[in-house]
């Protein structure tokens, strides 16, 4: 995206980074949404990184120097968000849960981007029967309820329950199976469009290999929409992880703190009026997903000139690549298909 | 899923099938082709699920390994034919599925088809209730958001839509349980009906399994009230998830059509903004909405699994989790394949409806 050498004035790298460039072109309400989203997402990341230092107890800790933790205790100075039926400290588990969620998102989305982009490039560039087979399979998977697919995958990979890294990897693979078709579709569509561009043909004429054309000429121009899909998928990944945990196919509570699992246990508590075991982890999920979705939404709107708030176009854009990039159709499609 | 052909746009002057050969066949051909496209989709999913499930081992060992003596286990595996080569089993399974036979569950030895019909009606009821909530909430709010674009109501509604999406169904369910069942005490905590109602409906000659229908047929108004009270929270929980999607869709599409020339023309003739939204921009915006509604069925089914577990609503999703925990993979396979068929068929119907409305959609 930022490697094409455009003669003339060029903005510093920092202004061309995805979120920052979007921030600069936003106004009013859209800027508010973007900033809110960024604050929430940053908070989530900070908690995820610093959980071991912020959390007063470990995620699987059941007792301290003063003796075992009481069970189902309402919020008190010792346990500011109360304790669960198993005697875990709710506050600590919510903080540690951010770490689990962050790791799963990163692993899952990285895997799906890698696979989806590679398959999409190959499929779109070469076409033919390979392309058709990939498209039919991707469509079949795409049409399938994603949570069910993730459940089936997690059963297959981990037989339901497992250790921290085992669980993380199992969850991530289960989630990425759902996402690969999405990246595949977007990248394939872009590749087919870019394949017809004059600069690709001229690269062919001078004898560049297919791999070089895909990697150098198409990849860098086709991945323009990835920040958008990344943020939207990150939020979906959290929801899928929580759904898996809620149904009991996630990570074991002694291996890692996981919000979905905690909510599963909290459903039974709710009937007897115990609210603190469910409300806190649930709110954590909502705020995290909300933050990531707000960022994704804003990027989507700012990419689409029809949805962008009124402000003059960003100056300094030039060169054949960026004019080719003003077509907003893929984003529009991505938005319609979002949830 | 709906591919626009290269047919010129001015071709869309009516609902009559195009006579020109260049723009492809008529509606009949389109429906036929689209119908045959379901088969590879289902076939791929059946294949995928079959092999994924077999990676773990044979279903009988998974379900009852450790509970039966090894000889008895081997005997059952042999009787069920799970010791044959995997390809033979696969071909047999595909043949069975093609004739509508999904086998027999391992844990409770019921025909899978019968089990799916029993629990499927409960899921169907939940899905219909939720869809009604989603449409009643989503479409009007989407219109309001489009009508008051970039104003305070729009900002609020868009935030509401994102919040609907960001809240996991089980957390929404938990909050509703806390608020309406525990603190206010207005609605029941879980289940589809109280035991008394279920007994009252059990005496019906041919129960449909759709409770509100059965309660109406039994003529027992107390039972109907009980069923209705039980459906409110699950329907709201699942419905709000989908309502957010509809809201966004209606808003985006209505705003899109509001920018069209004919709307501009209407505006220049002095048509009020309200009338433009409700009469001119609304209907063309419905076409993409119908298409996406079809895609939502997958989201709805996934949400139904979670909603059913939250509210102990004994439908397919609830049962799926029970079977998964019991490691009954024949039942799981049956339910998953069934859901895939439902999704594929719904998408087919949606595409046909879209083609009926918009001639440009046809191949």
XYZ file of C-alpha atoms in Angstrom:
702
model
C 0.000 0.000 0.000
C 2.721 2.422 0.899
C 5.548 1.092 -1.208
C 4.658 2.524 -4.585
C 7.089 5.276 -5.464
C 5.003 8.228 -6.435
C 6.961 11.108 -7.808
C 6.192 14.477 -6.278
C 4.991 15.270 -2.785
C 4.307 12.353 -0.530
C 2.871 12.329 2.952
C 5.036 11.037 5.800
C 4.521 7.373 6.526
C 2.726 8.007 9.793
C -0.109 9.873 8.059
C -0.609 7.048 5.610
C -1.029 4.321 8.249
C -4.584 2.953 8.182
C -6.226 4.242 11.346
C -4.279 7.484 11.500
C -5.118 8.504 7.953
C -8.756 7.734 8.701
C -8.626 9.858 11.817
C -7.280 12.787 9.830
C -10.028 12.596 7.241
C -12.850 12.301 9.751
C -15.099 15.012 11.096
C -17.821 15.421 13.700
C -19.802 12.348 14.619
C -17.587 10.004 12.643
C -14.522 11.281 14.433
C -16.343 10.783 17.732
C -17.128 7.177 16.850
C -13.590 6.514 15.731
C -12.087 8.046 18.851
C -14.478 6.201 21.175
C -13.643 2.967 19.426
C -9.926 3.629 19.580
C -10.078 4.443 23.288
C -11.993 1.246 24.061
C -9.702 -0.862 21.900
C -6.613 0.703 23.485
C -8.016 0.070 26.944
C -8.613 -3.560 26.006
C -5.067 -3.955 24.744
C -3.578 -2.266 27.801
C -5.502 -4.531 30.152
C -4.511 -7.551 28.084
C -0.827 -6.673 28.271
C -0.727 -5.607 31.893
C -3.215 -8.110 33.348
C -0.540 -9.940 35.365
C 0.347 -6.682 37.132
C -3.139 -5.159 37.507
C -5.038 -8.241 38.610
C -4.957 -8.685 42.377
C -5.148 -12.492 42.108
C -4.380 -15.184 39.554
C -7.156 -16.317 37.224
C -7.299 -19.773 38.818
C -6.429 -18.680 42.349
C -8.805 -20.029 44.974
C -7.131 -18.872 48.179
C -4.600 -16.381 49.531
C -2.707 -15.882 52.794
C -5.988 -15.228 54.608
C -7.390 -18.633 53.626
C -9.651 -19.899 50.820
C -11.834 -17.376 48.989
C -15.509 -17.366 49.936
C -17.863 -18.549 47.167
C -20.589 -16.440 45.546
C -19.719 -13.498 47.716
C -21.098 -10.111 46.658
C -18.591 -7.338 45.871
C -16.533 -6.407 48.925
C -13.210 -4.622 49.582
C -11.271 -7.920 49.350
C -12.991 -8.930 46.113
C -14.199 -5.729 44.521
C -16.399 -7.506 41.947
C -17.316 -10.461 44.152
C -16.494 -14.140 43.758
C -17.972 -16.929 41.639
C -19.609 -20.183 42.636
C -16.223 -21.885 42.289
C -14.522 -19.267 44.476
C -12.698 -17.366 41.745
C -12.229 -13.613 42.035
C -14.438 -12.051 39.338
C -12.319 -8.892 38.921
C -9.120 -10.858 38.358
C -10.751 -13.232 35.912
C -12.202 -10.383 33.864
C -8.757 -8.773 33.595
C -7.039 -12.035 32.690
C -9.825 -12.753 30.216
C -8.731 -9.753 28.164
C -5.367 -11.397 27.709
C -6.888 -14.668 26.507
C -9.170 -12.820 24.113
C -6.329 -10.712 22.717
C -4.086 -13.704 22.097
C -6.888 -15.643 20.398
C -7.782 -12.708 18.168
C -4.217 -12.165 17.087
C -3.527 -15.819 16.356
C -6.890 -16.398 14.659
C -6.873 -13.307 12.510
C -3.229 -13.712 11.546
C -3.885 -17.275 10.445
C -6.988 -16.371 8.487
C -5.354 -13.388 6.814
C -2.377 -15.464 5.762
C -4.463 -18.315 4.351
C -7.248 -16.185 2.960
C -4.919 -13.765 1.187
C -2.763 -16.537 -0.259
C -5.736 -18.522 -1.522
C -7.502 -15.425 -2.809
C -4.444 -14.272 -4.763
C -3.845 -17.663 -6.331
C -7.489 -18.266 -7.069
C -8.158 -14.848 -8.536
C -4.937 -14.653 -10.519
C -4.945 -18.072 -12.131
C -8.696 -18.582 -12.420
C -9.841 -21.762 -14.115
C -11.145 -24.853 -12.392
C -9.039 -24.289 -9.252
C -10.758 -20.949 -8.805
C -14.189 -22.519 -9.218
C -13.489 -25.224 -6.671
C -12.218 -22.691 -4.133
C -15.204 -20.432 -4.692
C -17.733 -23.217 -4.269
C -16.046 -24.393 -1.068
C -15.730 -20.866 0.303
C -19.379 -20.167 -0.474
C -20.451 -23.375 1.201
C -18.488 -22.549 4.350
C -19.589 -18.937 4.266
C -23.262 -19.882 4.168
C -22.880 -22.157 7.155
C -23.644 -20.970 10.708
C -20.166 -19.943 11.799
C -20.602 -20.890 15.430
C -21.557 -24.468 14.512
C -18.512 -24.787 12.312
C -16.330 -23.466 15.102
C -17.863 -25.949 17.552
C -17.257 -28.865 15.204
C -13.691 -27.727 14.628
C -12.933 -27.281 18.316
C -14.292 -30.750 19.085
C -12.130 -32.188 16.361
C -8.995 -30.361 17.402
C -9.099 -30.493 21.147
C -11.929 -32.884 21.963
C -13.569 -29.990 23.725
C -11.205 -28.948 26.477
C -7.497 -28.410 26.760
C -4.535 -26.484 28.149
C -3.781 -22.772 27.656
C -1.851 -22.895 24.392
C -3.712 -25.983 23.192
C -6.989 -24.236 23.858
C -5.804 -20.992 22.294
C -4.684 -22.752 19.142
C -7.827 -24.875 18.952
C -10.052 -21.830 19.372
C -8.009 -19.840 16.891
C -8.159 -22.519 14.217
C -11.879 -22.977 14.789
C -12.411 -19.252 14.390
C -10.125 -18.875 11.395
C -11.973 -21.580 9.472
C -14.902 -19.211 9.553
C -12.892 -16.181 8.460
C -10.708 -17.588 5.702
C -13.598 -17.543 3.181
C -14.223 -13.862 3.929
C -10.643 -12.801 3.245
C -10.588 -15.136 0.296
C -13.624 -13.490 -1.296
C -12.406 -9.943 -0.856
C -8.865 -10.609 -2.036
C -10.050 -12.722 -4.957
C -12.446 -10.031 -6.147
C -9.711 -7.392 -5.913
C -7.206 -9.634 -7.674
C -9.560 -10.221 -10.582
C -10.112 -6.492 -10.901
C -6.415 -5.647 -10.646
C -5.387 -8.412 -13.042
C -6.824 -6.359 -15.893
C -4.906 -3.206 -14.927
C -2.335 -2.012 -17.472
C 0.571 -2.177 -15.025
C -0.007 -5.889 -14.472
C -0.035 -6.478 -18.196
C 3.138 -4.494 -18.646
C 4.775 -6.526 -15.884
C 3.782 -9.655 -17.793
C 5.197 -8.241 -20.999
C 8.581 -7.575 -19.422
C 8.560 -11.173 -18.251
C 7.872 -10.984 -14.503
C 6.991 -14.340 -12.979
C 3.478 -15.025 -11.692
C 4.715 -15.093 -8.128
C 6.392 -11.738 -8.525
C 3.311 -10.184 -10.104
C 1.074 -11.565 -7.372
C 3.390 -10.615 -4.554
C 4.541 -7.263 -5.792
C 1.911 -5.782 -8.037
C -1.370 -7.256 -6.937
C -0.895 -8.040 -3.248
C 0.025 -4.517 -2.265
C -2.969 -3.055 -4.019
C -5.476 -5.728 -3.102
C -4.895 -5.548 0.643
C -6.288 -2.041 0.934
C -9.479 -3.271 2.606
C -7.720 -5.496 5.126
C -7.664 -3.033 8.064
C -11.430 -2.861 7.769
C -11.972 -6.608 7.689
C -9.384 -7.024 10.413
C -11.222 -4.857 12.911
C -14.597 -6.334 12.043
C -13.250 -9.859 12.278
C -11.463 -9.173 15.517
C -14.790 -8.317 17.097
C -16.417 -11.357 15.575
C -13.538 -13.490 16.836
C -14.217 -12.348 20.403
C -17.891 -13.194 20.058
C -17.104 -16.622 18.609
C -14.570 -17.315 21.352
C -17.103 -16.297 23.983
C -19.775 -18.420 22.288
C -17.485 -21.441 22.290
C -16.632 -20.868 25.928
C -20.271 -20.374 26.809
C -21.231 -23.702 25.288
C -18.342 -25.381 27.092
C -16.063 -25.939 24.114
C -13.469 -23.329 24.946
C -10.483 -23.286 27.223
C -10.503 -24.909 30.652
C -10.964 -22.453 33.539
C -7.753 -23.597 35.210
C -5.732 -22.994 32.008
C -6.908 -19.464 31.289
C -9.630 -17.004 32.189
C -12.266 -16.857 29.485
C -15.293 -14.557 29.557
C -17.657 -16.944 27.786
C -16.988 -19.724 30.255
C -17.603 -17.388 33.182
C -20.907 -16.316 31.655
C -21.943 -19.925 31.275
C -21.503 -20.409 35.010
C -23.257 -17.114 35.651
C -26.495 -18.142 33.907
C -27.331 -20.476 36.781
C -26.426 -17.728 39.293
C -28.770 -15.263 37.620
C -31.849 -17.275 38.567
C -30.992 -16.769 42.235
C -30.310 -13.074 41.794
C -26.499 -13.248 41.789
C -25.632 -10.612 39.213
C -21.949 -9.861 39.699
C -20.634 -13.108 38.221
C -22.269 -12.392 34.876
C -22.540 -8.651 34.512
C -18.798 -7.923 34.703
C -17.436 -10.432 32.172
C -20.421 -9.717 29.902
C -19.782 -6.000 30.020
C -16.141 -6.666 29.226
C -17.158 -8.528 26.068
C -19.601 -5.815 25.048
C -17.092 -2.990 25.542
C -14.330 -4.787 23.671
C -16.521 -5.750 20.736
C -18.036 -2.289 20.756
C -14.627 -0.644 20.586
C -13.361 -2.795 17.744
C -16.630 -2.502 15.831
C -16.677 1.277 16.181
C -13.173 1.468 14.738
C -14.129 -0.877 11.893
C -17.368 0.960 11.200
C -15.641 4.305 11.061
C -12.961 3.005 8.719
C -15.666 1.573 6.510
C -17.569 4.841 6.361
C -14.437 6.878 5.808
C -13.322 4.629 2.964
C -16.630 5.102 1.192
C -16.989 8.601 -0.228
C -20.756 8.256 -0.191
C -20.816 7.650 3.546
C -17.966 9.932 4.554
C -18.847 13.118 6.329
C -18.369 16.321 4.349
C -14.739 17.372 4.235
C -12.374 18.130 1.463
C -10.557 15.164 -0.017
C -7.218 14.294 1.525
C -4.543 16.118 -0.389
C -1.386 14.524 -1.665
C -2.917 11.403 -3.157
C -1.512 10.670 -6.532
C -0.234 8.080 -8.888
C -2.081 5.402 -10.802
C -2.403 3.105 -7.823
C -4.312 5.398 -5.570
C -6.699 6.511 -8.288
C -7.451 2.892 -9.002
C -8.157 2.569 -5.321
C -11.006 5.031 -5.113
C -13.540 2.477 -6.269
C -15.636 1.855 -3.192
C -17.522 -1.236 -4.295
C -15.608 -3.841 -2.267
C -16.098 -1.912 0.936
C -19.768 -1.512 0.254
C -20.027 -5.229 -0.185
C -18.015 -5.870 2.919
C -20.357 -3.722 4.902
C -23.526 -5.363 3.701
C -22.098 -8.715 4.602
C -20.687 -7.677 7.969
C -22.458 -9.670 10.645
C -24.649 -14.549 -4.165
C -26.722 -12.460 -6.517
C -24.556 -11.792 -9.481
C -25.603 -8.975 -11.716
C -25.368 -9.873 -15.364
C -24.024 -7.639 -18.070
C -27.613 -7.011 -19.149
C -28.098 -3.300 -19.801
C -29.772 -1.505 -16.961
C -32.628 -0.172 -19.066
C -33.658 -3.781 -19.457
C -35.342 -3.473 -16.113
C -38.531 -1.965 -17.448
C -40.823 -4.662 -16.127
C -41.100 -8.000 -14.470
C -41.479 -9.883 -17.756
C -38.645 -12.310 -18.465
C -36.219 -10.901 -20.975
C -36.828 -12.071 -24.532
C -33.301 -11.283 -25.623
C -31.092 -14.351 -25.808
C -28.015 -12.320 -25.028
C -29.010 -11.654 -21.443
C -29.446 -15.334 -20.603
C -32.506 -17.484 -20.049
C -35.736 -16.552 -18.380
C -36.863 -16.894 -14.839
C -37.520 -20.624 -15.134
C -33.975 -21.356 -16.262
C -32.597 -19.170 -13.504
C -34.578 -20.967 -10.818
C -33.540 -24.328 -12.224
C -29.839 -23.438 -12.326
C -30.002 -21.892 -8.887
C -31.742 -25.020 -7.581
C -29.000 -27.283 -8.872
C -26.405 -25.058 -7.219
C -27.784 -26.106 -3.818
C -26.605 -29.651 -4.360
C -22.839 -28.994 -4.441
C -23.185 -26.714 -1.390
C -24.902 -29.383 0.655
C -22.634 -32.063 -0.713
C -19.508 -30.162 0.311
C -20.827 -29.555 3.795
C -21.873 -33.178 4.252
C -18.398 -34.251 3.143
C -16.693 -31.716 5.384
C -18.716 -32.606 8.459
C -18.421 -36.339 7.840
C -14.632 -36.351 7.603
C -14.153 -33.852 10.419
C -16.272 -36.006 12.689
C -14.364 -39.123 11.726
C -10.972 -37.608 12.384
C -11.637 -38.202 16.071
C -12.436 -41.876 15.621
C -15.548 -43.933 15.243
C -18.715 -42.594 16.873
C -19.326 -45.568 19.121
C -15.957 -45.465 20.830
C -16.385 -41.722 21.247
C -19.804 -42.089 22.865
C -19.389 -45.228 24.911
C -15.685 -45.986 25.097
C -14.773 -46.878 28.679
C -18.392 -47.587 29.534
C -18.664 -50.880 27.689
C -16.294 -53.880 27.886
C -13.948 -53.966 24.871
C -15.607 -57.015 23.266
C -19.081 -55.501 23.474
C -17.672 -52.271 22.051
C -16.022 -54.101 19.177
C -19.259 -55.982 18.530
C -21.262 -52.744 18.353
C -18.694 -51.126 16.111
C -18.861 -54.139 13.834
C -22.673 -54.216 13.850
C -22.841 -50.543 12.921
C -20.258 -51.062 10.178
C -17.727 -48.587 11.552
C -14.860 -51.044 11.043
C -15.132 -50.827 7.262
C -12.919 -48.543 5.150
C -13.793 -44.886 5.649
C -14.576 -44.330 1.968
C -17.162 -47.114 1.961
C -18.756 -45.571 5.043
C -18.677 -42.169 3.429
C -20.371 -43.319 0.234
C -22.965 -45.136 2.282
C -23.595 -42.050 4.397
C -23.990 -39.825 1.345
C -26.422 -42.365 -0.111
C -28.384 -42.407 3.137
C -28.503 -38.637 3.387
C -29.691 -38.426 -0.214
C -32.633 -40.652 0.683
C -33.371 -38.710 3.856
C -31.997 -41.268 6.292
C -29.636 -39.793 8.871
C -29.121 -42.932 10.951
C -29.904 -43.567 14.597
C -28.497 -41.676 17.560
C -26.054 -43.623 19.682
C -26.945 -42.427 23.151
C -30.716 -42.704 23.084
C -31.161 -44.845 19.955
C -33.689 -42.621 18.221
C -33.911 -42.120 14.483
C -32.087 -38.853 13.825
C -34.809 -37.579 11.504
C -37.476 -38.064 14.154
C -35.300 -36.338 16.750
C -34.705 -33.418 14.388
C -38.413 -33.005 13.691
C -39.268 -33.085 17.399
C -36.736 -30.460 18.405
C -36.747 -28.595 15.115
C -40.275 -27.305 15.696
C -39.116 -25.644 18.906
C -36.247 -23.981 17.060
C -38.570 -22.969 14.245
C -40.914 -21.358 16.751
C -38.056 -19.469 18.368
C -36.678 -18.354 15.003
C -40.065 -17.098 13.810
C -40.672 -15.208 17.051
C -37.207 -13.682 16.824
C -37.635 -12.745 13.173
C -40.898 -10.971 13.990
C -39.173 -8.996 16.740
C -36.261 -8.213 14.421
C -38.465 -6.939 11.596
C -40.752 -4.963 13.900
C -37.788 -3.278 15.548
C -35.243 -3.138 12.736
C -37.147 -1.791 9.735
C -38.928 1.184 11.353
C -35.818 2.195 13.256
C -33.736 1.889 10.088
C -36.155 4.170 8.255
C -35.992 6.699 11.064
C -32.194 6.596 11.010
C -32.145 7.164 7.246
C -34.755 9.919 7.493
C -32.823 11.770 10.189
C -29.427 11.005 8.693
C -26.436 12.415 10.608
C -28.755 13.918 13.200
C -29.043 12.886 16.843
C -31.623 10.092 16.256
C -29.397 8.583 13.585
C -26.341 8.672 15.820
C -28.290 7.108 18.660
C -29.809 4.395 16.473
C -26.531 3.483 14.848
C -24.994 3.146 18.256
C -27.942 1.006 19.281
C -27.404 -1.223 16.231
C -23.735 -1.700 17.032
C -24.625 -2.406 20.635
C -27.095 -5.095 19.485
C -24.322 -6.680 17.501
C -21.711 -6.288 20.215
C -23.772 -7.915 22.940
C -23.459 -11.704 22.890
C -26.920 -13.273 22.931
C -26.205 -15.145 26.122
C -25.231 -11.956 27.908
C -28.337 -10.169 26.639
C -30.342 -13.158 27.825
C -28.671 -13.055 31.210
C -29.422 -9.352 31.648
C -33.050 -9.848 30.623
C -33.405 -12.762 33.003
C -31.983 -10.654 35.827
C -34.204 -7.690 35.029
C -37.541 -9.213 34.050
C -37.523 -12.572 35.820
C -35.535 -12.130 38.997
C -35.918 -8.477 39.981
C -39.274 -7.600 38.475
C -40.652 -11.136 38.549
C -42.781 -10.534 35.469
C -41.657 -13.384 33.245
C -40.529 -16.995 33.745
C -36.791 -17.657 33.987
C -36.404 -20.474 31.470
C -38.128 -23.196 29.462
C -40.832 -23.176 26.801
C -43.838 -23.620 29.090
C -44.622 -24.620 32.646
C -45.228 -28.281 33.402
C -48.979 -27.796 33.786
C -49.261 -26.281 30.336
C -47.189 -29.033 28.802
C -49.473 -31.617 30.398
C -52.549 -29.785 29.163
C -51.199 -29.717 25.629
C -49.980 -33.304 25.806
C -53.580 -34.518 25.571
C -53.993 -33.023 22.093
C -54.632 -35.494 19.285
C -51.862 -34.423 16.914
C -49.579 -31.887 18.593
C -47.696 -29.717 16.108
C -44.872 -29.086 18.574
C -45.288 -25.368 17.972
C -46.506 -24.461 21.419
C -48.540 -21.364 20.783
C -50.409 -23.201 18.021
C -51.029 -26.177 20.260
C -52.131 -23.933 23.125
C -54.589 -22.160 20.826
C -55.965 -25.459 19.579
C -56.474 -26.748 23.094
C -58.618 -23.668 23.660
C -56.964 -23.141 27.029
C -56.272 -19.431 27.347
C -54.213 -19.831 30.510
C -51.941 -22.207 28.621
C -51.613 -19.767 25.756
C -50.723 -16.982 28.159
C -48.136 -19.207 29.777
C -46.568 -20.103 26.408
C -46.550 -16.456 25.387
C -44.891 -15.419 28.644
C -42.182 -18.016 28.144
C -41.486 -16.901 24.572
C -41.000 -13.197 25.283
C -37.446 -13.184 26.635
C -35.900 -15.694 24.176
C -37.593 -13.951 21.243
C -36.383 -10.538 22.409
C -32.863 -11.825 23.022
C -32.453 -13.432 19.622
C -34.579 -10.829 17.862
C -32.527 -7.860 19.028
C -29.340 -9.465 17.688
C -30.886 -9.589 14.226
C -32.719 -6.285 14.621
C -29.402 -4.458 14.738
C -28.452 -5.991 11.404
C -31.751 -5.037 9.802
C -31.542 -1.525 11.147
C -28.134 -0.994 9.570
C -29.180 -2.567 6.304
C -32.346 -0.541 5.946
C -30.479 2.620 6.796
C -27.605 2.038 4.365
C -29.862 0.991 1.512
C -32.427 3.729 1.965
C -29.637 6.303 2.074
C -28.255 4.739 -1.086
C -31.572 4.976 -2.930
C -32.134 8.484 -1.613
C -29.184 9.557 -3.739
C -30.730 8.180 -6.944
C -31.841 10.491 -9.737
C -35.533 9.691 -9.512
C -35.528 10.602 -5.841
C -33.793 13.865 -6.691
C -36.469 14.401 -9.345
C -39.165 13.791 -6.765
C -37.501 16.209 -4.396
C -37.264 18.871 -7.079
C -41.002 18.522 -7.635
C -41.528 19.298 -3.971
C -42.215 15.834 -2.585
C -41.690 15.914 1.160
C -38.681 14.200 2.679
C -40.929 11.913 4.708
C -42.785 10.788 1.591
C -39.525 10.298 -0.280
C -38.281 7.932 2.398
C -41.495 5.989 2.889
C -42.723 5.831 -0.724
C -39.849 6.340 -3.137
C -36.705 5.077 -1.466
C -38.103 2.349 0.738
C -39.204 -0.273 -1.787
C -36.122 -0.397 -4.039
C -34.051 -0.592 -0.878
C -35.896 -3.754 0.104
C -34.280 -5.925 -2.575
C -30.817 -6.092 -1.006
C -32.515 -6.439 2.353
C -34.337 -9.569 1.241
C -31.084 -11.020 -0.060
C -29.238 -10.313 3.142
C -32.137 -11.639 5.191
C -31.315 -14.984 3.635
C -27.747 -14.706 4.839
C -29.023 -13.781 8.269
C -30.606 -17.191 8.646
C -27.137 -18.559 9.392
C -26.594 -15.904 12.064
C -30.060 -16.607 13.430
C -29.393 -20.340 13.710
C -26.037 -19.761 15.399
C -27.724 -17.332 17.767
C -30.500 -19.845 18.361
C -27.993 -22.396 19.661
C -26.793 -19.874 22.254
C -30.276 -18.557 23.061
C -31.644 -22.044 23.558
C -28.820 -22.884 25.951
C -29.389 -19.658 27.868
C -33.106 -20.216 28.310
C -33.167 -24.031 28.362
C -35.388 -23.829 25.300
C -35.429 -27.461 24.247
C -34.798 -27.056 20.547
C -32.202 -28.253 18.073
C -29.471 -26.020 19.442
C -30.032 -27.051 23.040
C -30.114 -30.666 21.967
C -26.995 -30.238 19.848
C -25.041 -29.176 22.920
C -26.423 -32.130 24.898
C -25.351 -34.541 22.170
C -21.966 -32.881 21.856
C -21.373 -33.291 25.561
C -22.475 -36.924 25.343
C -20.122 -37.327 22.341
C -22.983 -38.661 20.232
C -21.540 -37.749 16.863
C -24.177 -39.449 14.748
C -26.760 -37.129 16.234
C -24.409 -34.136 15.946
C -23.675 -34.948 12.325
C -27.398 -35.232 11.598
C -28.232 -31.906 13.219
C -25.346 -30.087 11.561
C -26.193 -31.457 8.110
C -29.849 -30.609 8.667
C -28.982 -27.021 9.576
C -26.782 -26.792 6.480
C -29.701 -27.942 4.344
C -31.958 -25.351 5.968
C -29.452 -22.595 5.257
C -28.930 -23.685 1.652
C -32.646 -23.980 0.926
C -33.377 -20.623 2.546
C -30.727 -18.989 0.408
C -32.285 -20.588 -2.650
C -35.736 -19.269 -1.769
C -34.304 -15.839 -1.086
C -32.545 -15.748 -4.438
C -35.721 -16.766 -6.229
C -37.684 -14.065 -4.442
C -34.990 -11.534 -5.331
C -35.182 -12.653 -8.976
C -38.955 -12.295 -8.969
C -38.654 -8.748 -7.707
C -35.663 -7.625 -9.737
C -35.201 -8.927 -13.283
C -31.562 -7.860 -13.308
C -30.654 -10.551 -10.815
C -31.346 -13.402 -13.244
C -28.526 -15.082 -15.003
